Amino acid sequence: MEVSWGCTRFVLVLAVGFIFSVAQVCNGGRTSSFVRNDDLSLDMPIDSDVFRVPPGYNAPQQVHITQGDHVGKGVIVSWITPDERGSNTVLYWAESSELKNWADGFVLTYKYFNYTSGYIHHCTITDLEFDTKYYYEVGIGNTTRQFWFRTPPEVGPDVPYTFGLIGDLGQTHDSNRTLTHYELNPAKGQTLLFVGDLSYADDYPFHDNTRWDTWGRFIERNAAYQPWIWTAGNHEIDFAPQFGEAIPFKPYTYRFHVPYKASESTTPFWYSIKRASAYIIIMSSYSAYGTNFRFSLIVVLVKQGRQILVNMV
Ligand SMILES: *[C@@H]1O[C@H](CO)[C@@H](O)[C@H](O)[C@H]1NC(C)=O
Ligand SMILES: *[C@@H]1O[C@H](CO)[C@@H](O)[C@H](O)[C@H]1NC(C)=O
Ligand SMILES: *[C@@H]1O[C@H](CO)[C@@H](O)[C@H](O)[C@H]1NC(C)=O
């Protein structure tokens, strides 16, 4: 579905889940010849092409970017190196320039039950030019990999821009169809608003965090080239004191950094950014985990006070 409000356009692709459990208890008869294929709801096997590890020693994987400041002149680049810490540096240059700049980030690791993560790098690039294509390179010193992104135009009420919307993605065959559908949409989404429920790793025994890694590799083909704006859903909570994991949102917060400080927020679950003609407010009420007030929300404000609420329960 595509929605147009003034200059800000939306391409909406929502993965559909949980239809089966509802279908079991209420049979409304058949109104169409379309029958959904059961296999599409199964996770893609671990050796699927979309989960392939990039070749080369310590090759950066799971590369993804998000907005890195309040107005779109910054980008946070994140990636994981599997074998050793490696370099925290991102080299970047404007398409029309020979001059390479660099920015240094930092590295994190975490443990979850019996899983130990790779080296998770986050690096914020700032002071970019608006509306400019940049190339960037990670993995300096060992296997380098190169990607690119385009910064948004300067913020203003009439600036045309196209956002995509995906939530509930997971890593089923249907997830791959959803992402492919977004990529092939002629409206060409320039930035993706992700409304929560990322990998569904928590569906696995002990929330098998290797399924966070497969998910990171799966989305790289899009998320390394355009910002995905994150909000957390209930599948990011990963709260499991029964096997010693009592810090909510642990894998999510280690893996996905957001520019919450740029909007003077004190937590990554609540923040706002401006991008072209939209003012985007991210609220994850799951952050008060344990209370009854639970949903995640992205509010997009566009010209003349029109607003779009995207709500995930
Ligand atoms: C973690 O524990 C599970 C369940 O006992 C086991 O299947 C899995 O192989 C273990 N993983 C590691 C990395 O030890
Ligand atoms: C990887 O890069 C680091 C830093 O440049 C270097 O010390 C190390 O020898 C490299 N390893 C390999 C196998 O190339
Ligand atoms: C996922 O989709 C991509 C692009 O459409 C395709 O190349 C790939 O083979 C698909 N993989 C799986 C496991 O469905």
mmCIF file of C-alpha atoms and ligand atoms in Angstrom:
data_model
loop_
_atom_site.group_PDB
_atom_site.id
_atom_site.type_symbol
_atom_site.label_atom_id
_atom_site.label_comp_id
_atom_site.label_asym_id
_atom_site.label_seq_id
_atom_site.Cartn_x
_atom_site.Cartn_y
_atom_site.Cartn_z
ATOM 1 C CA MET A 1 0.000 0.000 0.000
ATOM 2 C CA GLU A 2 1.214 3.488 -0.671
ATOM 3 C CA VAL A 3 -0.064 6.579 1.082
ATOM 4 C CA SER A 4 0.561 10.123 -0.064
ATOM 5 C CA TRP A 5 0.359 13.096 2.267
ATOM 6 C CA GLY A 6 1.641 16.260 0.635
ATOM 7 C CA CYS A 7 5.300 15.803 -0.085
ATOM 8 C CA THR A 8 5.938 12.881 2.152
ATOM 9 C CA ARG A 9 5.084 9.550 0.655
ATOM 10 C CA PHE A 10 4.883 6.185 2.300
ATOM 11 C CA VAL A 11 5.356 2.731 0.966
ATOM 12 C CA LEU A 12 3.760 0.318 3.348
ATOM 13 C CA VAL A 13 4.779 -3.308 3.533
ATOM 14 C CA LEU A 14 3.608 -5.206 6.546
ATOM 15 C CA ALA A 15 4.443 -8.805 7.143
ATOM 16 C CA VAL A 16 1.387 -10.747 8.163
ATOM 17 C CA GLY A 17 1.789 -13.134 11.036
ATOM 18 C CA PHE A 18 -0.318 -15.164 13.425
ATOM 19 C CA ILE A 19 -3.154 -15.657 10.992
ATOM 20 C CA PHE A 20 -3.092 -19.376 11.581
ATOM 21 C CA SER A 21 -3.867 -19.332 15.261
ATOM 22 C CA VAL A 22 -6.889 -17.157 14.616
ATOM 23 C CA ALA A 23 -7.988 -19.362 11.744
ATOM 24 C CA GLN A 24 -8.082 -22.375 14.025
ATOM 25 C CA VAL A 25 -10.717 -20.962 16.313
ATOM 26 C CA CYS A 26 -12.905 -19.147 13.832
ATOM 27 C CA ASN A 27 -13.733 -20.510 10.452
ATOM 28 C CA GLY A 28 -15.437 -17.864 8.348
ATOM 29 C CA GLY A 29 -15.640 -20.037 5.259
ATOM 30 C CA ARG A 30 -13.752 -19.410 2.047
ATOM 31 C CA THR A 31 -14.370 -16.201 0.136
ATOM 32 C CA SER A 32 -11.490 -16.343 -2.325
ATOM 33 C CA SER A 33 -9.638 -18.933 -4.345
ATOM 34 C CA PHE A 34 -6.374 -17.628 -2.848
ATOM 35 C CA VAL A 35 -4.843 -20.073 -0.399
ATOM 36 C CA ARG A 36 -1.805 -19.017 1.529
ATOM 37 C CA ASN A 37 1.146 -21.371 1.364
ATOM 38 C CA ASP A 38 1.939 -22.779 4.822
ATOM 39 C CA ASP A 39 5.679 -22.938 4.096
ATOM 40 C CA LEU A 40 5.940 -19.165 3.818
ATOM 41 C CA SER A 41 5.520 -18.790 7.565
ATOM 42 C CA LEU A 42 8.452 -21.074 8.317
ATOM 43 C CA ASP A 43 11.817 -19.531 9.043
ATOM 44 C CA MET A 44 14.298 -19.714 6.201
ATOM 45 C CA PRO A 45 16.832 -22.481 6.912
ATOM 46 C CA ILE A 46 20.134 -21.445 8.415
ATOM 47 C CA ASP A 47 22.014 -22.244 5.163
ATOM 48 C CA SER A 48 19.793 -19.957 3.029
ATOM 49 C CA ASP A 49 21.447 -17.565 0.594
ATOM 50 C CA VAL A 50 20.155 -14.548 2.541
ATOM 51 C CA PHE A 51 22.115 -15.602 5.653
ATOM 52 C CA ARG A 52 25.422 -16.172 3.871
ATOM 53 C CA VAL A 53 28.513 -14.939 5.720
ATOM 54 C CA PRO A 54 30.579 -12.587 3.544
ATOM 55 C CA PRO A 55 33.923 -14.131 2.497
ATOM 56 C CA GLY A 56 37.314 -13.025 3.811
ATOM 57 C CA TYR A 57 39.090 -12.905 7.147
ATOM 58 C CA ASN A 58 37.098 -10.954 9.736
ATOM 59 C CA ALA A 59 34.823 -9.584 7.016
ATOM 60 C CA PRO A 60 32.317 -7.067 8.388
ATOM 61 C CA GLN A 61 28.786 -8.441 8.338
ATOM 62 C CA GLN A 62 25.306 -7.279 9.334
ATOM 63 C CA VAL A 63 26.132 -3.777 8.125
ATOM 64 C CA HIS A 64 23.291 -1.338 8.712
ATOM 65 C CA ILE A 65 22.835 2.408 8.970
ATOM 66 C CA THR A 66 20.430 4.746 10.697
ATOM 67 C CA GLN A 67 20.118 8.510 11.049
ATOM 68 C CA GLY A 68 22.885 9.818 13.319
ATOM 69 C CA ASP A 69 21.725 13.313 14.307
ATOM 70 C CA HIS A 70 18.523 15.335 14.549
ATOM 71 C CA VAL A 71 18.264 16.707 11.001
ATOM 72 C CA GLY A 72 19.819 14.117 8.681
ATOM 73 C CA LYS A 73 23.444 15.305 8.340
ATOM 74 C CA GLY A 74 24.656 12.388 10.424
ATOM 75 C CA VAL A 75 24.656 8.619 9.969
ATOM 76 C CA ILE A 76 25.339 5.819 12.457
ATOM 77 C CA VAL A 77 27.104 2.917 10.728
ATOM 78 C CA SER A 78 26.959 -0.423 12.561
ATOM 79 C CA TRP A 79 28.591 -3.747 11.666
ATOM 80 C CA ILE A 80 29.889 -6.928 13.264
ATOM 81 C CA THR A 81 33.296 -8.536 12.892
ATOM 82 C CA PRO A 82 33.306 -12.226 13.799
ATOM 83 C CA ASP A 83 36.964 -13.230 14.327
ATOM 84 C CA GLU A 84 38.655 -10.365 16.080
ATOM 85 C CA ARG A 85 37.910 -6.831 17.156
ATOM 86 C CA GLY A 86 39.384 -5.282 14.003
ATOM 87 C CA SER A 87 39.165 -1.619 13.113
ATOM 88 C CA ASN A 88 36.476 0.780 14.387
ATOM 89 C CA THR A 89 37.127 3.186 11.530
ATOM 90 C CA VAL A 90 34.703 4.086 8.765
ATOM 91 C CA LEU A 91 36.209 5.644 5.644
ATOM 92 C CA TYR A 92 33.745 7.768 3.687
ATOM 93 C CA TRP A 93 33.745 10.137 0.756
ATOM 94 C CA ALA A 94 31.245 12.065 -1.308
ATOM 95 C CA GLU A 95 30.560 10.651 -4.762
ATOM 96 C CA SER A 96 32.090 13.675 -6.460
ATOM 97 C CA SER A 97 35.159 13.862 -4.231
ATOM 98 C CA GLU A 98 38.517 12.119 -4.136
ATOM 99 C CA LEU A 99 39.071 13.168 -0.557
ATOM 100 C CA LYS A 100 38.472 10.365 1.930
ATOM 101 C CA ASN A 101 37.397 11.200 5.467
ATOM 102 C CA TRP A 102 37.280 8.874 8.383
ATOM 103 C CA ALA A 103 35.396 8.560 11.651
ATOM 104 C CA ASP A 104 36.170 6.312 14.587
ATOM 105 C CA GLY A 105 33.526 4.374 16.475
ATOM 106 C CA PHE A 106 33.603 1.893 19.298
ATOM 107 C CA VAL A 107 33.047 -1.802 19.799
ATOM 108 C CA LEU A 108 30.777 -3.791 22.117
ATOM 109 C CA THR A 109 30.221 -7.453 22.882
ATOM 110 C CA TYR A 110 27.594 -9.155 24.994
ATOM 111 C CA LYS A 111 26.680 -12.584 26.274
ATOM 112 C CA TYR A 112 23.173 -13.985 26.332
ATOM 113 C CA PHE A 113 22.719 -17.339 28.106
ATOM 114 C CA ASN A 114 25.407 -19.463 26.362
ATOM 115 C CA TYR A 115 25.778 -17.186 23.315
ATOM 116 C CA THR A 116 28.654 -14.743 22.872
ATOM 117 C CA SER A 117 28.266 -12.040 20.257
ATOM 118 C CA GLY A 118 30.806 -11.017 17.666
ATOM 119 C CA TYR A 119 32.425 -7.580 17.893
ATOM 120 C CA ILE A 120 29.631 -5.064 17.386
ATOM 121 C CA HIS A 121 30.864 -1.749 15.985
ATOM 122 C CA HIS A 122 28.975 1.536 15.985
ATOM 123 C CA CYS A 123 30.401 4.658 14.371
ATOM 124 C CA THR A 124 28.661 8.008 13.977
ATOM 125 C CA ILE A 125 29.557 10.141 10.978
ATOM 126 C CA THR A 126 28.528 13.806 11.321
ATOM 127 C CA ASP A 127 28.497 17.046 9.323
ATOM 128 C CA LEU A 128 27.657 15.480 5.993
ATOM 129 C CA GLU A 129 26.251 17.562 3.152
ATOM 130 C CA PHE A 130 22.524 17.282 2.526
ATOM 131 C CA ASP A 131 21.246 15.442 -0.534
ATOM 132 C CA THR A 132 24.588 13.889 -1.396
ATOM 133 C CA LYS A 133 25.633 10.358 -2.215
ATOM 134 C CA TYR A 134 28.431 9.033 -0.033
ATOM 135 C CA TYR A 135 30.420 5.838 -0.270
ATOM 136 C CA TYR A 136 31.711 4.212 2.888
ATOM 137 C CA GLU A 137 34.061 1.392 3.729
ATOM 138 C CA VAL A 138 34.346 -0.774 6.858
ATOM 139 C CA GLY A 139 36.762 -3.524 7.878
ATOM 140 C CA ILE A 140 39.938 -1.464 7.411
ATOM 141 C CA GLY A 141 43.057 -3.614 7.978
ATOM 142 C CA ASN A 142 41.497 -6.955 7.040
ATOM 143 C CA THR A 143 38.624 -7.608 4.622
ATOM 144 C CA THR A 144 37.098 -4.272 3.638
ATOM 145 C CA ARG A 145 33.590 -3.928 2.299
ATOM 146 C CA GLN A 146 32.153 -0.899 0.548
ATOM 147 C CA PHE A 147 28.579 0.449 0.588
ATOM 148 C CA TRP A 148 26.870 3.767 -0.083
ATOM 149 C CA PHE A 149 23.991 5.922 1.111
ATOM 150 C CA ARG A 150 22.360 9.187 0.155
ATOM 151 C CA THR A 151 21.760 11.907 2.762
ATOM 152 C CA PRO A 152 18.267 13.475 2.766
ATOM 153 C CA PRO A 153 17.604 16.992 1.498
ATOM 154 C CA GLU A 154 17.606 19.789 4.068
ATOM 155 C CA VAL A 155 14.575 19.804 6.378
ATOM 156 C CA GLY A 156 11.670 21.898 5.077
ATOM 157 C CA PRO A 157 7.882 21.784 4.790
ATOM 158 C CA ASP A 158 7.708 21.051 1.059
ATOM 159 C CA VAL A 159 10.630 18.719 0.567
ATOM 160 C CA PRO A 160 9.610 15.566 -1.353
ATOM 161 C CA TYR A 161 10.715 12.363 0.328
ATOM 162 C CA THR A 162 9.531 8.749 0.367
ATOM 163 C CA PHE A 163 9.481 6.569 3.462
ATOM 164 C CA GLY A 164 8.880 2.853 3.669
ATOM 165 C CA LEU A 165 7.169 1.191 6.593
ATOM 166 C CA ILE A 166 7.877 -2.334 7.749
ATOM 167 C CA GLY A 167 7.141 -4.011 11.049
ATOM 168 C CA ASP A 168 7.029 -7.591 12.304
ATOM 169 C CA LEU A 169 9.613 -8.713 9.764
ATOM 170 C CA GLY A 170 11.188 -11.870 11.200
ATOM 171 C CA GLN A 171 13.126 -14.245 8.934
ATOM 172 C CA THR A 172 10.562 -16.472 7.278
ATOM 173 C CA HIS A 173 10.128 -17.013 3.546
ATOM 174 C CA ASP A 174 7.404 -14.392 3.825
ATOM 175 C CA SER A 175 9.912 -11.960 5.370
ATOM 176 C CA ASN A 176 12.056 -12.302 2.274
ATOM 177 C CA ARG A 177 9.025 -11.644 0.095
ATOM 178 C CA THR A 178 8.180 -8.560 2.169
ATOM 179 C CA LEU A 179 11.675 -7.118 1.807
ATOM 180 C CA THR A 180 11.800 -7.944 -1.897
ATOM 181 C CA HIS A 181 8.406 -6.287 -2.358
ATOM 182 C CA TYR A 182 9.747 -3.134 -0.702
ATOM 183 C CA GLU A 183 12.914 -3.146 -2.819
ATOM 184 C CA LEU A 184 10.985 -3.585 -6.066
ATOM 185 C CA ASN A 185 8.308 -0.987 -5.294
ATOM 186 C CA PRO A 186 8.443 1.637 -8.055
ATOM 187 C CA ALA A 187 7.877 4.387 -5.447
ATOM 188 C CA LYS A 188 11.456 3.689 -4.256
ATOM 189 C CA GLY A 189 11.469 4.161 -0.490
ATOM 190 C CA GLN A 190 14.444 6.288 0.599
ATOM 191 C CA THR A 191 14.326 5.571 4.332
ATOM 192 C CA LEU A 192 12.579 2.784 6.168
ATOM 193 C CA LEU A 193 10.589 3.307 9.355
ATOM 194 C CA PHE A 194 10.766 0.020 11.233
ATOM 195 C CA VAL A 195 7.875 -0.343 13.630
ATOM 196 C CA GLY A 196 9.291 -3.021 15.927
ATOM 197 C CA ASP A 197 9.581 -6.850 16.072
ATOM 198 C CA LEU A 198 12.821 -7.409 14.231
ATOM 199 C CA SER A 199 14.354 -10.890 14.225
ATOM 200 C CA TYR A 200 11.962 -13.067 16.268
ATOM 201 C CA ALA A 201 15.045 -14.785 17.712
ATOM 202 C CA ASP A 202 13.060 -14.991 20.936
ATOM 203 C CA ASP A 203 10.885 -17.704 19.355
ATOM 204 C CA TYR A 204 13.871 -20.075 19.575
ATOM 205 C CA PRO A 205 14.954 -22.112 22.608
ATOM 206 C CA PHE A 206 16.926 -19.842 24.928
ATOM 207 C CA HIS A 207 16.210 -17.006 22.453
ATOM 208 C CA ASP A 208 19.007 -18.384 20.277
ATOM 209 C CA ASN A 209 20.896 -15.176 19.481
ATOM 210 C CA THR A 210 22.525 -16.677 16.390
ATOM 211 C CA ARG A 211 19.123 -15.833 14.855
ATOM 212 C CA TRP A 212 19.870 -12.169 15.558
ATOM 213 C CA ASP A 213 23.010 -12.628 13.452
ATOM 214 C CA THR A 214 21.153 -14.331 10.603
ATOM 215 C CA TRP A 215 18.601 -11.500 10.666
ATOM 216 C CA GLY A 216 21.355 -8.877 10.541
ATOM 217 C CA ARG A 217 22.809 -10.566 7.462
ATOM 218 C CA PHE A 218 19.375 -10.875 5.873
ATOM 219 C CA ILE A 219 18.507 -7.149 6.089
ATOM 220 C CA GLU A 220 21.988 -5.904 5.140
ATOM 221 C CA ARG A 221 21.138 -5.865 1.443
ATOM 222 C CA ASN A 222 18.820 -2.920 2.155
ATOM 223 C CA ALA A 223 19.787 -1.576 5.590
ATOM 224 C CA ALA A 224 23.420 -0.928 4.583
ATOM 225 C CA TYR A 225 22.250 1.448 1.843
ATOM 226 C CA GLN A 226 19.374 3.381 3.403
ATOM 227 C CA PRO A 227 18.651 4.258 7.034
ATOM 228 C CA TRP A 228 16.283 2.029 8.935
ATOM 229 C CA ILE A 229 14.705 4.054 11.748
ATOM 230 C CA TRP A 230 14.259 1.758 14.729
ATOM 231 C CA THR A 231 11.666 1.269 17.381
ATOM 232 C CA ALA A 232 11.488 -1.752 19.670
ATOM 233 C CA GLY A 233 8.507 -4.093 19.916
ATOM 234 C CA ASN A 234 7.697 -6.887 22.335
ATOM 235 C CA HIS A 235 9.969 -9.344 20.465
ATOM 236 C CA GLU A 236 12.940 -7.155 21.437
ATOM 237 C CA ILE A 237 12.350 -7.506 25.187
ATOM 238 C CA ASP A 238 14.280 -10.796 25.539
ATOM 239 C CA PHE A 239 13.547 -10.805 29.264
ATOM 240 C CA ALA A 240 14.170 -14.363 30.488
ATOM 241 C CA PRO A 241 15.094 -14.564 34.178
ATOM 242 C CA GLN A 242 14.308 -18.307 34.067
ATOM 243 C CA PHE A 243 17.718 -18.763 32.443
ATOM 244 C CA GLY A 244 19.444 -15.775 33.943
ATOM 245 C CA GLU A 245 18.650 -13.048 31.398
ATOM 246 C CA ALA A 246 16.950 -10.336 33.424
ATOM 247 C CA ILE A 247 17.984 -7.200 31.522
ATOM 248 C CA PRO A 248 15.181 -6.288 29.088
ATOM 249 C CA PHE A 249 16.147 -5.340 25.503
ATOM 250 C CA LYS A 250 19.728 -6.589 25.851
ATOM 251 C CA PRO A 251 20.412 -7.906 22.293
ATOM 252 C CA TYR A 252 18.430 -5.052 20.710
ATOM 253 C CA THR A 253 20.238 -2.258 22.534
ATOM 254 C CA TYR A 254 23.686 -3.720 21.885
ATOM 255 C CA ARG A 255 22.998 -4.210 18.189
ATOM 256 C CA PHE A 256 20.917 -1.188 17.185
ATOM 257 C CA HIS A 257 22.038 2.296 18.112
ATOM 258 C CA VAL A 258 19.775 5.300 17.575
ATOM 259 C CA PRO A 259 20.433 9.067 17.840
ATOM 260 C CA TYR A 260 18.295 9.595 20.952
ATOM 261 C CA LYS A 261 20.703 12.075 22.529
ATOM 262 C CA ALA A 262 20.321 14.409 19.546
ATOM 263 C CA SER A 263 16.716 15.028 20.609
ATOM 264 C CA GLU A 264 17.785 15.293 24.264
ATOM 265 C CA SER A 265 16.079 12.053 25.146
ATOM 266 C CA THR A 266 17.486 10.035 28.012
ATOM 267 C CA THR A 267 16.643 6.648 26.507
ATOM 268 C CA PRO A 268 16.917 4.992 23.093
ATOM 269 C CA PHE A 269 13.270 3.916 23.276
ATOM 270 C CA TRP A 270 11.964 7.481 22.978
ATOM 271 C CA TYR A 271 13.398 9.978 20.523
ATOM 272 C CA SER A 272 12.627 12.107 17.503
ATOM 273 C CA ILE A 273 14.285 13.024 14.236
ATOM 274 C CA LYS A 274 13.569 15.381 11.388
ATOM 275 C CA ARG A 275 14.041 14.126 7.884
ATOM 276 C CA ALA A 276 13.130 16.145 4.780
ATOM 277 C CA SER A 277 9.452 17.141 5.293
ATOM 278 C CA ALA A 278 8.713 14.770 8.186
ATOM 279 C CA TYR A 279 9.103 15.045 11.922
ATOM 280 C CA ILE A 280 9.267 11.518 13.248
ATOM 281 C CA ILE A 281 8.571 10.709 16.886
ATOM 282 C CA ILE A 282 9.436 7.253 18.149
ATOM 283 C CA MET A 283 7.780 5.926 21.275
ATOM 284 C CA SER A 284 8.180 2.423 22.595
ATOM 285 C CA SER A 285 5.957 1.987 25.580
ATOM 286 C CA TYR A 286 7.390 -1.483 26.061
ATOM 287 C CA SER A 287 10.339 0.353 27.571
ATOM 288 C CA ALA A 288 8.359 0.500 30.830
ATOM 289 C CA TYR A 289 8.370 -3.270 30.740
ATOM 290 C CA GLY A 290 6.153 -4.737 33.433
ATOM 291 C CA THR A 291 3.404 -2.146 33.197
ATOM 292 C CA ASN A 292 0.172 -2.725 31.308
ATOM 293 C CA PHE A 293 0.750 0.035 28.808
ATOM 294 C CA ARG A 294 2.343 -1.760 25.902
ATOM 295 C CA PHE A 295 2.678 -0.719 22.323
ATOM 296 C CA SER A 296 5.237 0.807 20.014
ATOM 297 C CA LEU A 297 4.469 3.813 17.977
ATOM 298 C CA ILE A 298 5.954 5.935 15.267
ATOM 299 C CA VAL A 299 4.257 9.286 14.777
ATOM 300 C CA VAL A 300 5.094 11.083 11.567
ATOM 301 C CA LEU A 301 4.196 14.754 11.466
ATOM 302 C CA VAL A 302 4.043 16.354 8.070
ATOM 303 C CA LYS A 303 2.953 19.752 6.818
ATOM 304 C CA GLN A 304 -0.197 21.446 8.161
ATOM 305 C CA GLY A 305 -0.416 19.353 11.244
ATOM 306 C CA ARG A 306 -1.421 16.194 9.386
ATOM 307 C CA GLN A 307 -0.029 13.224 11.148
ATOM 308 C CA ILE A 308 0.275 9.550 10.618
ATOM 309 C CA LEU A 309 0.352 7.126 13.492
ATOM 310 C CA VAL A 310 1.836 3.730 13.018
ATOM 311 C CA ASN A 311 1.002 1.557 15.929
ATOM 312 C CA MET A 312 2.175 -1.936 16.771
ATOM 313 C CA VAL A 313 0.575 -3.944 19.503
HETATM 314 C C1 LIG B 1 23.439 -23.481 24.157
HETATM 315 O O1 LIG B 1 22.559 -24.360 24.831
HETATM 316 C C2 LIG B 1 21.640 -25.042 23.971
HETATM 317 C C3 LIG B 1 20.688 -25.851 24.838
HETATM 318 O O2 LIG B 1 21.372 -26.641 25.756
HETATM 319 C C4 LIG B 1 22.422 -25.912 22.998
HETATM 320 O O3 LIG B 1 21.519 -26.552 22.098
HETATM 321 C C5 LIG B 1 23.382 -25.038 22.216
HETATM 322 O O4 LIG B 1 24.184 -25.850 21.354
HETATM 323 C C6 LIG B 1 24.287 -24.257 23.148
HETATM 324 N N1 LIG B 1 25.073 -23.310 22.373
HETATM 325 C C7 LIG B 1 26.348 -23.066 22.641
HETATM 326 C C8 LIG B 1 27.005 -22.029 21.793
HETATM 327 O O5 LIG B 1 26.970 -23.654 23.518
HETATM 328 C C1 LIG B 2 43.868 -7.934 10.673
HETATM 329 O O1 LIG B 2 44.133 -6.555 10.866
HETATM 330 C C2 LIG B 2 44.907 -6.274 12.012
HETATM 331 C C3 LIG B 2 44.999 -4.756 12.152
HETATM 332 O O2 LIG B 2 45.444 -4.175 10.965
HETATM 333 C C4 LIG B 2 46.284 -6.940 11.893
HETATM 334 O O3 LIG B 2 47.026 -6.711 13.066
HETATM 335 C C5 LIG B 2 46.081 -8.439 11.685
HETATM 336 O O4 LIG B 2 47.346 -9.034 11.452
HETATM 337 C C6 LIG B 2 45.180 -8.694 10.489
HETATM 338 N N1 LIG B 2 44.937 -10.119 10.390
HETATM 339 C C7 LIG B 2 45.015 -10.784 9.249
HETATM 340 C C8 LIG B 2 44.811 -12.273 9.331
HETATM 341 O O5 LIG B 2 45.229 -10.242 8.196
HETATM 342 C C1 LIG B 3 15.216 -14.005 -0.988
HETATM 343 O O1 LIG B 3 14.916 -13.023 -1.956
HETATM 344 C C2 LIG B 3 16.009 -12.700 -2.805
HETATM 345 C C3 LIG B 3 15.614 -11.514 -3.679
HETATM 346 O O2 LIG B 3 14.322 -11.590 -4.109
HETATM 347 C C4 LIG B 3 16.375 -13.941 -3.611
HETATM 348 O O3 LIG B 3 17.486 -13.651 -4.426
HETATM 349 C C5 LIG B 3 16.734 -15.050 -2.653
HETATM 350 O O4 LIG B 3 17.046 -16.225 -3.363
HETATM 351 C C6 LIG B 3 15.618 -15.312 -1.674
HETATM 352 N N1 LIG B 3 16.050 -16.301 -0.689
HETATM 353 C C7 LIG B 3 15.233 -17.151 -0.070
HETATM 354 C C8 LIG B 3 15.840 -18.115 0.874
HETATM 355 O O5 LIG B 3 14.025 -17.153 -0.262
#
